[in-house]
């Protein structure tokens, strides 16, 4: 059945009473850094008892998505098939260029949106509001941001006759087109016994029947059903933060939204000319009130808010906490919430065949900062964690300049160096000193860190005997523990080299679906409001002045491909990637084709030029292949030349 207003109000009342009494699961222990500042241990895990409590509390407020939307039990296969055909039918627009799928894309990996701030109609006029996802829409209390349509069937009829959207002048002309296109028998099968099956109302009913099939399934459903291992420890932390912060006051129920109308700007005003539900009800209390958006698939449905003005999910969460709750989120809280939200993505859309990589050779169990005891050694480890987590805040301040951009070491080294195939630091202290071909000599771990300070962070080297360098190495040493050197997860993910050159244009298309909801359409990343312009970005910029320079390892196409395929978008794992190797290859090409800072002195890298990586984006090269092939491939001929000329 559909959710009634009475049920929603009652549920909201119960939720308010529950939240008023609930202080959340026991907080993860805070630690005191060597700098004397309180720090939340972002990699800490909840104790088993606390995990069970968190699960019970989440199940009281949230619930798995049902297998079917209300009304689906009455939909015949013929009705659904007709609705699907109509959903993709361009004859429903005035110039035959646009279908429902143009704005609410469900093809491929798309999550029911077009990933545009506002959508262009058939005549290229832009609407005033962001196109909401059609996935799971039948679970919502009403349709459209202002709730003006009570159900899917009524909503489906609106855009076709809207002059800004599909632009058809009247319903009769729509049905005349469909009759001329041979739809009559299909309507007759879908509506047996109807005196006039080919009607505009039946068109709406058919499209609604198809849309009721668009139910998604994700890891959070499995978690709510009792599989506590379906979420990672960081995602569980994010769920805890999500609940404690108060987000569940509005984002509740199986869809985590869509069941209430709420004013945007409860605590702090939001600059909007759109008066929302007031345009429907004309009631003063409904001014600037909108339907609360669902959070299912939220990592794939940007840009955000009713006007599409918020480009990234990090900014959407950060600003909503401020607008609605008056809360400023620090990097750790924001990051953990974002990680939780990755578990809300439909597994059928956010998945790809895994690369041919072995799982970690040994159990992958990073230690937790909460387990560190007192003492100077522990304080040094904690300080190292701070430096690596918020590098710009601590090392990029005016007068220091060791960190030259807004990135942090954890921007590349996922989960502060603890994630398998995520450029982990576990075991790294046992691998140095070692010979490095880029320098042509043996290098220490401190020198390796300084290479990143100068290249990935576009800064300058730290003194090897500085407290900061000692702290970073202490943290990495603590992580390393007894981690075996041969553990597969310490290395990059292996993949079969594509035989073709990478295609930045295709990469841009994949970037729009999988990457720009976090990093932004212009690769700008996001810095939390709480940073006030001084801290590291919670989501790193991928190009432009604040990004890694051309001398960084991530500027190499094959290195970036392996990293993206195993780790991106946020929440992806090497065994359950969101992008195929081919897609990651093209995304890496698109990102690394954008402008980024340069670096002097790169010509001295790899004294033995034959050993220079074939995907180095800068010369000089020992082979006779063109620079463009080193940047984009194909790399097979380059690797063959290198193998033939490398010293034995």
Coordinates of C-alpha atoms in Angstrom, one line a residue:
X1 CA 0.0 0.0 0.0
X2 CA 1.0 3.6 -0.4
X3 CA 2.3 5.6 2.6
X4 CA -0.5 7.8 3.9
X5 CA 0.1 11.2 5.4
X6 CA -1.3 9.9 8.7
X7 CA 1.2 7.1 8.8
X8 CA 4.1 9.4 7.9
X9 CA 3.1 11.9 10.7
X10 CA 2.8 9.1 13.2
X11 CA 6.1 7.6 12.2
X12 CA 7.8 11.0 12.5
X13 CA 6.4 11.5 16.0
X14 CA 7.7 8.1 17.1
X15 CA 11.0 8.9 15.6
X16 CA 11.2 12.3 17.4
X17 CA 10.5 10.7 20.7
X18 CA 13.1 8.0 20.0
X19 CA 15.8 10.5 19.0
X20 CA 15.1 12.7 22.0
X21 CA 16.0 9.9 24.3
X22 CA 18.7 8.3 22.2
X23 CA 22.3 9.5 22.4
X24 CA 23.5 7.0 19.9
X25 CA 25.9 4.1 20.3
X26 CA 28.9 4.5 22.5
X27 CA 31.2 7.0 20.8
X28 CA 34.5 5.7 19.5
X29 CA 37.2 6.8 22.0
X30 CA 38.8 10.2 21.2
X31 CA 42.5 10.5 21.5
X32 CA 44.8 13.4 22.3
X33 CA 47.3 14.2 19.6
X34 CA 50.9 15.2 20.2
X35 CA 49.8 18.7 19.1
X36 CA 47.4 18.8 22.1
X37 CA 44.2 18.8 20.0
X38 CA 41.3 16.4 20.4
X39 CA 41.2 13.9 17.5
X40 CA 38.6 11.3 16.5
X41 CA 40.2 8.0 15.5
X42 CA 38.7 7.7 12.0
X43 CA 40.0 4.1 11.5
X44 CA 38.7 2.8 14.8
X45 CA 36.1 0.1 14.8
X46 CA 33.1 -0.4 17.0
X47 CA 33.2 -3.2 19.6
X48 CA 31.0 -6.2 18.8
X49 CA 28.5 -5.3 21.5
X50 CA 28.3 -1.7 20.1
X51 CA 27.9 -3.1 16.6
X52 CA 24.9 -5.1 17.6
X53 CA 23.4 -2.0 19.4
X54 CA 24.0 0.1 16.3
X55 CA 22.2 -2.5 14.1
X56 CA 19.2 -2.7 16.4
X57 CA 18.9 1.1 16.5
X58 CA 19.2 1.4 12.8
X59 CA 16.6 -1.2 12.2
X60 CA 14.1 0.7 14.4
X61 CA 14.3 3.8 12.2
X62 CA 15.3 2.4 8.8
X63 CA 14.3 -0.8 7.0
X64 CA 15.2 -2.7 3.9
X65 CA 13.6 -1.8 0.7
X66 CA 10.6 -4.0 0.0
X67 CA 10.9 -6.3 -3.0
X68 CA 8.2 -4.5 -4.9
X69 CA 6.6 -1.0 -4.9
X70 CA 3.0 -0.6 -3.8
X71 CA 0.7 -1.5 -6.7
X72 CA 3.1 -3.7 -8.5
X73 CA 1.1 -6.8 -7.7
X74 CA -1.6 -5.7 -10.1
X75 CA 0.8 -5.0 -13.0
X76 CA 0.6 -7.5 -15.8
X77 CA 3.7 -8.3 -18.0
X78 CA 2.0 -6.7 -21.0
X79 CA 1.4 -3.5 -19.0
X80 CA 5.0 -3.3 -17.9
X81 CA 6.3 -4.1 -21.4
X82 CA 4.2 -1.3 -22.8
X83 CA 5.3 1.1 -20.1
X84 CA 9.0 0.3 -20.8
X85 CA 8.5 1.0 -24.5
X86 CA 6.8 4.3 -23.8
X87 CA 9.5 5.3 -21.3
X88 CA 12.1 5.2 -24.1
X89 CA 9.7 6.6 -26.8
X90 CA 11.0 9.9 -28.4
X91 CA 7.7 10.4 -30.2
X92 CA 6.3 11.7 -26.9
X93 CA 8.3 15.0 -27.5
X94 CA 7.4 17.7 -29.9
X95 CA 10.4 17.3 -32.1
X96 CA 10.8 13.5 -31.5
X97 CA 14.2 14.0 -29.7
X98 CA 13.4 13.3 -26.1
X99 CA 11.9 10.5 -24.0
X100 CA 11.4 10.0 -20.3
X101 CA 14.8 8.4 -20.3
X102 CA 16.5 11.6 -21.5
X103 CA 16.2 13.2 -18.0
X104 CA 15.6 10.1 -15.9
X105 CA 18.2 7.8 -17.4
X106 CA 18.0 4.1 -16.4
X107 CA 20.2 2.7 -19.2
X108 CA 23.6 1.3 -18.4
X109 CA 24.9 2.4 -15.0
X110 CA 22.7 5.5 -14.8
X111 CA 20.7 5.9 -11.5
X112 CA 17.5 7.4 -12.9
X113 CA 18.9 10.9 -13.5
X114 CA 20.9 12.8 -16.1
X115 CA 23.5 14.2 -13.7
X116 CA 22.8 17.8 -14.8
X117 CA 21.8 20.7 -12.5
X118 CA 18.6 21.2 -14.4
X119 CA 17.5 19.4 -17.6
X120 CA 17.2 20.7 -21.1
X121 CA 13.8 20.1 -22.7
X122 CA 13.1 19.0 -26.3
X123 CA 13.6 22.6 -27.4
X124 CA 16.7 23.0 -25.2
X125 CA 15.0 25.2 -22.6
X126 CA 16.2 24.5 -19.1
X127 CA 13.8 23.7 -16.3
X128 CA 13.9 25.3 -12.9
X129 CA 14.4 22.1 -10.8
X130 CA 16.8 19.2 -10.7
X131 CA 15.4 16.0 -12.2
X132 CA 14.9 13.6 -9.3
X133 CA 15.7 9.9 -9.7
X134 CA 13.0 7.6 -10.9
X135 CA 14.5 4.6 -9.1
X136 CA 12.4 3.6 -6.1
X137 CA 10.1 6.6 -6.7
X138 CA 6.9 4.6 -6.1
X139 CA 7.8 4.3 -2.5
X140 CA 7.6 8.0 -1.9
X141 CA 4.6 10.0 -0.4
X142 CA 4.1 12.0 -3.6
X143 CA 5.9 12.9 -6.9
X144 CA 7.8 16.1 -7.9
X145 CA 9.8 18.2 -5.5
X146 CA 6.7 20.1 -4.5
X147 CA 4.5 16.9 -4.2
X148 CA 1.9 18.1 -6.8
X149 CA 1.3 14.7 -8.2
X150 CA 0.0 12.0 -5.9
X151 CA 1.4 9.0 -7.7
X152 CA 3.6 7.8 -10.6
X153 CA 0.8 7.6 -13.1
X154 CA -0.2 11.2 -12.6
X155 CA 3.5 12.3 -12.7
X156 CA 4.2 10.5 -15.9
X157 CA 1.6 12.6 -17.8
X158 CA 3.0 15.9 -16.7
X159 CA 6.4 16.4 -18.5
X160 CA 4.9 15.3 -21.9
X161 CA 2.6 18.4 -22.0
X162 CA 5.0 20.8 -20.2
X163 CA 6.2 23.4 -22.8
X164 CA 9.6 23.6 -21.2
X165 CA 10.1 19.8 -21.1
X166 CA 8.8 17.6 -23.9
X167 CA 6.6 20.3 -25.3
X168 CA 3.6 18.4 -26.8
X169 CA 0.6 20.8 -27.2
X170 CA -2.2 18.4 -26.1
X171 CA -2.9 14.8 -25.1
X172 CA -4.9 14.1 -28.2
X173 CA -1.9 14.8 -30.4
X174 CA 0.2 12.5 -28.2
X175 CA -2.2 9.6 -28.6
X176 CA -2.5 10.3 -32.4
X177 CA 1.2 9.9 -32.8
X178 CA 1.2 6.6 -30.8
X179 CA -1.7 5.3 -32.9
X180 CA 0.2 6.1 -36.1
X181 CA 3.2 4.3 -34.7
X182 CA 1.3 1.1 -34.2
X183 CA 0.8 1.2 -30.5
X184 CA -2.9 0.3 -30.7
X185 CA -2.5 -3.5 -30.3
X186 CA 0.0 -3.0 -27.4
X187 CA -2.5 -0.9 -25.5
X188 CA -5.2 -3.4 -26.2
X189 CA -3.1 -6.2 -24.7
X190 CA -2.1 -4.1 -21.7
X191 CA -5.7 -3.1 -21.0
X192 CA -7.9 -6.1 -22.0
X193 CA -11.6 -5.4 -21.9
X194 CA -11.2 -1.6 -22.0
X195 CA -13.6 0.1 -24.4
X196 CA -10.9 2.6 -25.4
X197 CA -7.5 1.3 -24.4
X198 CA -5.5 3.9 -26.3
X199 CA -5.9 6.8 -23.9
X200 CA -3.7 9.4 -22.2
X201 CA -4.6 8.2 -18.8
X202 CA -3.6 4.6 -19.8
X203 CA -0.3 6.0 -21.0
X204 CA 0.4 7.2 -17.5
X205 CA -0.7 3.9 -16.0
X206 CA 1.6 2.0 -18.3
X207 CA 4.7 4.1 -17.6
X208 CA 4.0 3.9 -13.9
X209 CA 3.8 0.1 -14.1
X210 CA 7.3 0.0 -15.7
X211 CA 8.7 2.5 -13.1
X212 CA 7.4 0.2 -10.3
X213 CA 9.9 -2.4 -11.5
X214 CA 12.8 0.0 -10.8
X215 CA 13.5 -1.2 -7.3
X216 CA 17.2 -1.2 -6.2
X217 CA 19.1 -3.4 -3.8
X218 CA 22.3 -2.5 -2.0
X219 CA 24.6 -3.6 0.8
X220 CA 22.7 -1.6 3.4
X221 CA 19.6 -3.8 2.8
X222 CA 21.7 -6.8 3.6
X223 CA 23.0 -5.1 6.7
X224 CA 19.5 -4.3 7.9
X225 CA 18.4 -7.9 7.3
X226 CA 21.1 -9.1 9.7
X227 CA 24.4 -9.4 7.8
X228 CA 26.5 -7.1 9.9
X229 CA 29.5 -7.9 7.7
X230 CA 27.8 -6.2 4.7
X231 CA 29.2 -2.9 5.8
X232 CA 32.9 -2.1 6.5
X233 CA 33.9 -0.7 9.9
X234 CA 34.2 2.8 8.4
X235 CA 30.7 2.5 6.9
X236 CA 29.4 1.5 10.3
X237 CA 31.1 4.5 11.8
X238 CA 29.4 6.6 9.2
X239 CA 26.0 5.1 9.9
X240 CA 26.6 5.9 13.6
X241 CA 27.5 9.5 12.8
X242 CA 24.6 9.8 10.4
X243 CA 22.2 8.8 13.2
X244 CA 23.8 10.8 16.0
X245 CA 24.0 14.0 14.0
X246 CA 20.3 13.8 13.5
X247 CA 20.1 13.2 9.7
X248 CA 17.5 10.4 10.4
X249 CA 15.0 12.9 11.6
X250 CA 14.1 13.5 7.9
X251 CA 16.0 10.7 6.1
X252 CA 14.2 7.7 7.5
X253 CA 12.1 4.7 6.4
X254 CA 13.1 2.2 3.7
X255 CA 14.1 4.9 1.2
X256 CA 15.8 7.1 3.7
X257 CA 13.7 10.1 2.5
X258 CA 10.8 10.8 0.3
X259 CA 8.2 10.4 3.0
X260 CA 8.1 13.9 4.4
X261 CA 8.0 17.5 3.3
X262 CA 10.5 19.8 5.0
X263 CA 11.5 23.4 4.8
X264 CA 15.0 23.9 3.4
X265 CA 16.8 26.3 5.8
X266 CA 15.4 25.4 9.2
X267 CA 18.3 26.8 11.2
X268 CA 20.2 28.8 8.6
X269 CA 18.5 30.3 5.5
X270 CA 19.0 28.8 2.0
X271 CA 19.1 31.4 -0.8
X272 CA 16.3 30.3 -3.1
X273 CA 13.6 32.0 -5.2
X274 CA 11.7 28.8 -5.6
X275 CA 9.0 28.7 -3.0
X276 CA 8.5 25.0 -3.3
X277 CA 5.3 23.4 -2.0
X278 CA 3.7 26.9 -1.4
X279 CA 3.1 27.1 -5.2
X280 CA 0.8 24.0 -4.8
X281 CA -1.0 24.6 -1.5
X282 CA -0.7 28.4 -1.2
X283 CA -0.3 28.0 2.5
X284 CA 2.3 30.3 4.1
X285 CA 3.8 27.5 6.2
X286 CA 4.7 25.6 3.0
X287 CA 6.9 28.4 1.7
X288 CA 10.3 26.9 0.8
X289 CA 9.1 23.5 1.7
X290 CA 10.2 20.6 -0.5
X291 CA 9.9 16.8 -0.4
X292 CA 12.9 15.3 1.4
X293 CA 15.0 13.5 -1.2
X294 CA 15.7 9.8 -0.9
X295 CA 19.2 8.8 -0.1
X296 CA 19.2 5.4 -1.8
X297 CA 21.7 5.7 -4.7
X298 CA 22.6 9.2 -3.5
X299 CA 26.3 8.8 -4.5
X300 CA 25.1 8.4 -8.2
X301 CA 22.3 11.1 -8.4
X302 CA 24.1 14.4 -8.3
X303 CA 24.0 17.4 -8.6
X304 CA 22.0 18.0 -5.5
X305 CA 19.1 19.9 -3.9
X306 CA 15.9 20.9 -5.7
X307 CA 17.7 23.5 -7.8
X308 CA 20.8 21.3 -8.6
X309 CA 23.1 24.1 -7.4
X310 CA 25.2 21.9 -5.2
X311 CA 27.7 20.0 -7.3
X312 CA 29.1 17.4 -5.0
X313 CA 27.7 15.0 -2.4
X314 CA 30.3 16.2 0.2
X315 CA 29.0 19.7 -0.1
X316 CA 25.4 18.6 -0.1
X317 CA 25.9 16.7 3.2
X318 CA 28.0 19.4 4.7
X319 CA 25.6 22.3 3.9
X320 CA 22.5 20.3 4.8
X321 CA 23.9 19.6 8.3
X322 CA 24.4 23.4 8.7
X323 CA 21.2 24.5 7.1
X324 CA 18.9 22.0 8.8
X325 CA 20.7 21.1 12.1
X326 CA 23.1 24.0 12.7
X327 CA 26.0 21.5 12.8
X328 CA 29.5 22.0 11.3
X329 CA 31.0 18.7 10.2
X330 CA 34.7 18.2 10.5
X331 CA 36.6 16.2 7.9
X332 CA 36.4 12.9 9.9
X333 CA 32.7 13.1 10.4
X334 CA 32.0 14.1 6.8
X335 CA 34.2 11.4 5.4
X336 CA 32.6 8.7 7.5
X337 CA 29.1 9.7 6.5
X338 CA 30.1 9.7 2.8
X339 CA 31.6 6.2 3.2
X340 CA 28.3 5.0 4.7
X341 CA 26.3 6.5 1.8
X342 CA 28.4 4.4 -0.7
X343 CA 26.6 1.4 0.8
X344 CA 23.3 2.8 -0.5
X345 CA 24.2 2.4 -4.2
X346 CA 22.3 -0.2 -6.3
X347 CA 24.7 -3.2 -6.6
X348 CA 23.5 -3.9 -10.1
X349 CA 24.4 -0.4 -11.3
X350 CA 27.5 0.1 -9.2
X351 CA 29.4 -3.1 -10.1
X352 CA 31.7 -4.4 -12.8
X353 CA 33.8 -7.5 -13.4
X354 CA 36.7 -7.6 -10.9
X355 CA 40.3 -7.3 -12.2
X356 CA 42.4 -10.5 -12.1
X357 CA 43.9 -9.8 -8.7
X358 CA 44.4 -12.2 -5.8
X359 CA 42.8 -11.3 -2.4
X360 CA 45.3 -10.2 0.3
X361 CA 47.5 -13.2 1.0
X362 CA 47.0 -12.8 4.8
X363 CA 44.0 -11.6 6.8
X364 CA 43.8 -7.8 6.2
X365 CA 43.3 -6.5 9.8
X366 CA 44.7 -3.0 10.2
X367 CA 45.2 -1.9 13.8
X368 CA 43.0 0.7 15.4
X369 CA 44.2 3.9 17.0
X370 CA 41.8 3.3 19.9
X371 CA 43.9 0.4 20.9
X372 CA 47.0 2.6 21.4
X373 CA 47.9 3.0 25.0
X374 CA 49.5 6.1 26.7
X375 CA 53.1 7.1 26.3
X376 CA 55.4 9.1 24.1
X377 CA 55.6 6.5 21.3
X378 CA 51.8 6.3 21.1
X379 CA 51.6 10.1 21.0
X380 CA 54.1 10.2 18.1
X381 CA 52.0 7.7 16.2
X382 CA 48.8 9.8 16.8
X383 CA 50.6 12.9 15.6
X384 CA 51.7 11.1 12.5
X385 CA 48.1 10.1 11.9
X386 CA 47.0 13.7 12.1
X387 CA 49.7 14.9 9.7
X388 CA 48.8 12.2 7.1
X389 CA 45.1 12.8 7.5
X390 CA 45.0 16.6 7.3
X391 CA 48.4 17.4 5.8
X392 CA 47.5 20.8 4.5
X393 CA 46.2 21.9 7.9
X394 CA 49.4 21.0 9.6
X395 CA 52.1 21.4 7.0
X396 CA 50.7 23.9 4.5
X397 CA 50.2 26.9 6.6
X398 CA 51.8 30.2 5.5
X399 CA 55.4 30.2 6.5
X400 CA 55.7 26.4 6.3
X401 CA 54.9 25.4 2.7
X402 CA 55.9 21.8 3.1
X403 CA 52.4 20.9 1.7
X404 CA 52.0 23.1 -1.4
X405 CA 48.4 22.2 -2.3
X406 CA 45.1 21.3 -0.6
X407 CA 45.6 17.5 -0.8
X408 CA 46.3 15.3 2.2
X409 CA 48.4 12.1 2.1
X410 CA 45.2 10.2 2.7
X411 CA 43.8 11.6 -0.6
X412 CA 45.7 8.9 -2.4
X413 CA 46.6 6.5 0.4
X414 CA 43.0 5.3 1.1
X415 CA 41.7 5.0 4.6
X416 CA 44.9 6.6 5.9
X417 CA 47.0 3.9 4.4
X418 CA 45.0 0.9 5.7
X419 CA 43.0 -0.2 2.6
X420 CA 44.0 -3.3 0.6
X421 CA 45.0 -2.2 -2.9
X422 CA 44.5 1.4 -1.8
X423 CA 48.2 2.4 -1.7
X424 CA 48.5 0.9 1.8
X425 CA 51.3 1.8 4.1
X426 CA 51.0 -1.5 5.9
X427 CA 54.4 -3.3 5.7
X428 CA 56.1 -0.3 4.1
X429 CA 58.7 0.2 6.7
X430 CA 60.0 -3.3 6.0
X431 CA 60.6 -2.4 2.3
X432 CA 63.0 0.6 2.9
X433 CA 65.7 1.4 2.3
X434 CA 65.5 0.1 -1.3
X435 CA 66.8 0.9 -4.7
X436 CA 64.5 3.2 -6.7
X437 CA 65.0 3.5 -10.4
X438 CA 63.5 7.0 -10.5
X439 CA 66.4 8.3 -8.4
X440 CA 68.9 5.6 -9.7
X441 CA 70.0 4.9 -6.2
X442 CA 69.0 3.4 -2.8
X443 CA 66.4 5.6 -1.0
X444 CA 65.2 5.8 2.5
X445 CA 61.5 5.9 3.6
X446 CA 62.0 9.6 4.5
X447 CA 63.2 10.3 1.0
X448 CA 60.2 8.5 -0.4
X449 CA 57.8 10.5 1.7
X450 CA 59.6 13.7 0.6
X451 CA 59.1 12.7 -3.0
X452 CA 55.4 12.8 -2.3
X453 CA 55.7 16.1 -0.5
X454 CA 57.2 17.6 -3.7
X455 CA 55.1 15.8 -6.3
X456 CA 51.7 14.8 -5.1
X457 CA 51.5 17.7 -2.6
X458 CA 53.5 20.2 -4.7
X459 CA 55.5 21.3 -1.7
X460 CA 59.0 21.0 -0.4
X461 CA 60.8 18.3 1.5
X462 CA 60.6 18.0 5.3
X463 CA 63.9 17.8 7.2
X464 CA 64.6 14.1 7.8
X465 CA 65.2 14.6 11.5
X466 CA 62.1 16.7 12.1
X467 CA 59.4 15.7 14.5
X468 CA 56.9 15.6 11.7
X469 CA 58.9 13.2 9.6
X470 CA 59.5 11.0 12.6
X471 CA 55.8 11.0 13.4
X472 CA 54.8 10.0 9.9
X473 CA 57.3 7.1 9.9
X474 CA 56.1 6.1 13.4
X475 CA 52.5 5.8 12.2
X476 CA 53.6 3.8 9.2
X477 CA 55.7 1.6 11.3
X478 CA 52.9 1.0 13.8
X479 CA 50.6 0.1 10.8
X480 CA 53.2 -2.3 9.4
X481 CA 53.6 -4.4 12.5
X482 CA 54.1 -7.9 11.4
X483 CA 52.5 -7.5 8.0
X484 CA 54.1 -9.9 5.5
X485 CA 56.0 -8.3 2.6
X486 CA 54.3 -10.6 0.1
X487 CA 50.7 -9.6 1.0
X488 CA 49.0 -9.0 -2.3
X489 CA 46.9 -6.1 -1.0
X490 CA 50.0 -4.0 -0.4
X491 CA 50.6 -3.6 -4.1
X492 CA 48.6 -2.1 -7.0
X493 CA 45.7 -4.2 -8.4
X494 CA 46.8 -6.2 -11.5
X495 CA 44.9 -6.0 -14.7
X496 CA 45.2 -7.0 -18.3
X497 CA 46.6 -4.1 -20.4
X498 CA 44.0 -2.8 -22.9
X499 CA 45.3 -3.2 -26.5
X500 CA 44.0 0.2 -27.5
X501 CA 44.8 3.8 -26.7
X502 CA 42.8 5.3 -23.9
X503 CA 39.9 7.5 -24.9
X504 CA 39.5 10.7 -22.8
X505 CA 36.1 11.5 -24.4
X506 CA 34.7 8.1 -23.2
X507 CA 36.4 8.8 -19.9
X508 CA 34.5 12.0 -19.6
X509 CA 31.2 10.2 -20.0
X510 CA 32.1 7.6 -17.3
X511 CA 33.4 10.4 -15.1
X512 CA 30.0 12.2 -15.2
X513 CA 28.3 9.0 -13.9
X514 CA 30.8 7.7 -11.4
X515 CA 33.1 10.6 -10.4
X516 CA 31.7 14.0 -10.6
X517 CA 29.2 13.5 -7.8
X518 CA 32.1 13.6 -5.4
X519 CA 34.9 15.5 -7.3
X520 CA 32.7 17.9 -9.2
X521 CA 32.2 18.4 -12.9
X522 CA 35.4 20.5 -13.0
X523 CA 37.5 18.2 -10.8
X524 CA 37.4 20.8 -8.0
X525 CA 36.8 18.5 -5.0
X526 CA 35.4 19.9 -1.8
X527 CA 36.7 21.6 1.4
X528 CA 34.3 21.4 4.4
X529 CA 32.8 24.6 5.8
X530 CA 34.4 23.8 9.1
X531 CA 37.9 24.1 7.5
X532 CA 37.2 27.8 6.9
X533 CA 39.6 27.8 4.0
X534 CA 42.6 26.4 6.0
X535 CA 42.3 22.6 6.2
X536 CA 42.7 19.8 3.7
X537 CA 39.9 19.0 1.3
X538 CA 37.6 16.1 2.3
X539 CA 37.3 15.3 -1.4
X540 CA 40.5 16.0 -3.3
X541 CA 40.7 18.1 -6.5
X542 CA 41.7 16.0 -9.5
X543 CA 43.1 18.8 -11.7
X544 CA 43.8 22.5 -11.5
X545 CA 46.1 24.4 -9.1
X546 CA 45.2 22.3 -6.0
X547 CA 45.9 18.9 -7.6
X548 CA 48.9 16.7 -7.8
X549 CA 51.5 17.9 -10.3
X550 CA 52.7 16.1 -13.4
X551 CA 55.7 14.5 -11.6
X552 CA 53.4 12.5 -9.2
X553 CA 52.9 8.8 -9.7
X554 CA 49.1 9.4 -10.1
X555 CA 49.8 11.4 -13.3
X556 CA 50.8 8.2 -15.0
X557 CA 47.9 6.6 -16.8
X558 CA 48.5 2.9 -15.8
X559 CA 49.1 3.8 -12.2
X560 CA 45.9 5.9 -12.1
X561 CA 44.0 3.1 -13.9
X562 CA 44.9 0.5 -11.3
X563 CA 44.1 2.9 -8.4
X564 CA 40.7 4.0 -9.9
X565 CA 39.6 0.5 -10.7
X566 CA 40.3 -0.8 -7.2
X567 CA 39.1 2.1 -5.2
X568 CA 36.8 4.5 -7.0
X569 CA 34.1 5.7 -6.6
X570 CA 34.3 5.8 -2.9
X571 CA 33.3 2.4 -1.4
X572 CA 34.5 0.3 -4.3
X573 CA 36.7 -2.7 -3.5
X574 CA 39.2 -4.6 -5.6
X575 CA 36.9 -7.7 -5.5
X576 CA 33.7 -5.6 -6.2
X577 CA 34.7 -2.7 -8.4
X578 CA 32.3 -0.1 -9.8
X579 CA 34.2 0.4 -13.0
X580 CA 35.6 -2.1 -15.4
X581 CA 39.3 -1.9 -16.4
X582 CA 38.4 -0.4 -19.7
X583 CA 36.2 2.3 -18.0
X584 CA 38.9 3.1 -15.4
X585 CA 41.5 3.3 -18.2
X586 CA 39.4 6.0 -20.0
X587 CA 38.6 7.8 -16.8
X588 CA 42.3 8.0 -15.9
X589 CA 43.0 9.4 -19.4
X590 CA 40.3 12.1 -19.0
X591 CA 41.5 13.2 -15.6
X592 CA 45.2 13.2 -16.5
X593 CA 44.5 15.1 -19.8
X594 CA 43.4 18.1 -17.7
X595 CA 45.7 21.0 -16.7
X596 CA 47.7 20.5 -13.6
X597 CA 50.8 22.0 -12.0
X598 CA 54.2 21.4 -13.6
X599 CA 57.4 20.6 -11.8
X600 CA 61.0 21.6 -12.6
X601 CA 63.9 19.2 -12.9
X602 CA 61.9 16.2 -14.1
X603 CA 64.4 15.5 -16.9
X604 CA 66.7 14.0 -14.3
X605 CA 64.2 11.3 -13.3
X606 CA 65.2 7.7 -14.2
X607 CA 68.9 8.2 -15.0
X608 CA 68.6 4.9 -16.9
X609 CA 65.9 6.1 -19.3
X610 CA 65.3 2.6 -20.5
X611 CA 63.7 1.8 -17.1
X612 CA 61.4 4.8 -17.2
X613 CA 57.7 3.7 -16.9
X614 CA 56.1 3.5 -20.4
X615 CA 53.2 5.7 -19.2
X616 CA 55.4 8.6 -17.9
X617 CA 53.6 11.7 -19.1
X618 CA 56.9 13.6 -19.5
X619 CA 60.2 13.0 -21.4
X620 CA 62.9 12.5 -22.2
X621 CA 62.3 9.0 -23.4
X622 CA 64.9 6.4 -24.6
X623 CA 62.6 4.9 -27.3
X624 CA 61.4 6.6 -30.5
X625 CA 57.7 6.5 -29.7
X626 CA 55.8 9.8 -29.7
X627 CA 55.0 11.6 -26.4
X628 CA 51.2 11.2 -27.0
X629 CA 51.6 7.4 -27.0
X630 CA 53.4 7.5 -23.6
X631 CA 50.4 9.5 -22.2
X632 CA 47.5 7.6 -23.7
X633 CA 48.9 4.3 -25.2
X634 CA 48.6 1.8 -26.7
X635 CA 51.3 0.6 -24.3
X636 CA 51.9 -2.9 -25.6
X637 CA 54.6 -1.8 -28.2
X638 CA 56.3 0.4 -25.6
X639 CA 56.5 -2.4 -23.1
X640 CA 57.8 -4.8 -25.8
X641 CA 60.6 -2.3 -26.7
X642 CA 61.4 -1.8 -23.0
X643 CA 61.7 -5.5 -22.4
X644 CA 64.0 -6.0 -25.4
X645 CA 66.3 -3.2 -24.3
X646 CA 66.4 -3.5 -20.5
X647 CA 69.7 -4.5 -19.1
X648 CA 69.8 -8.2 -18.0

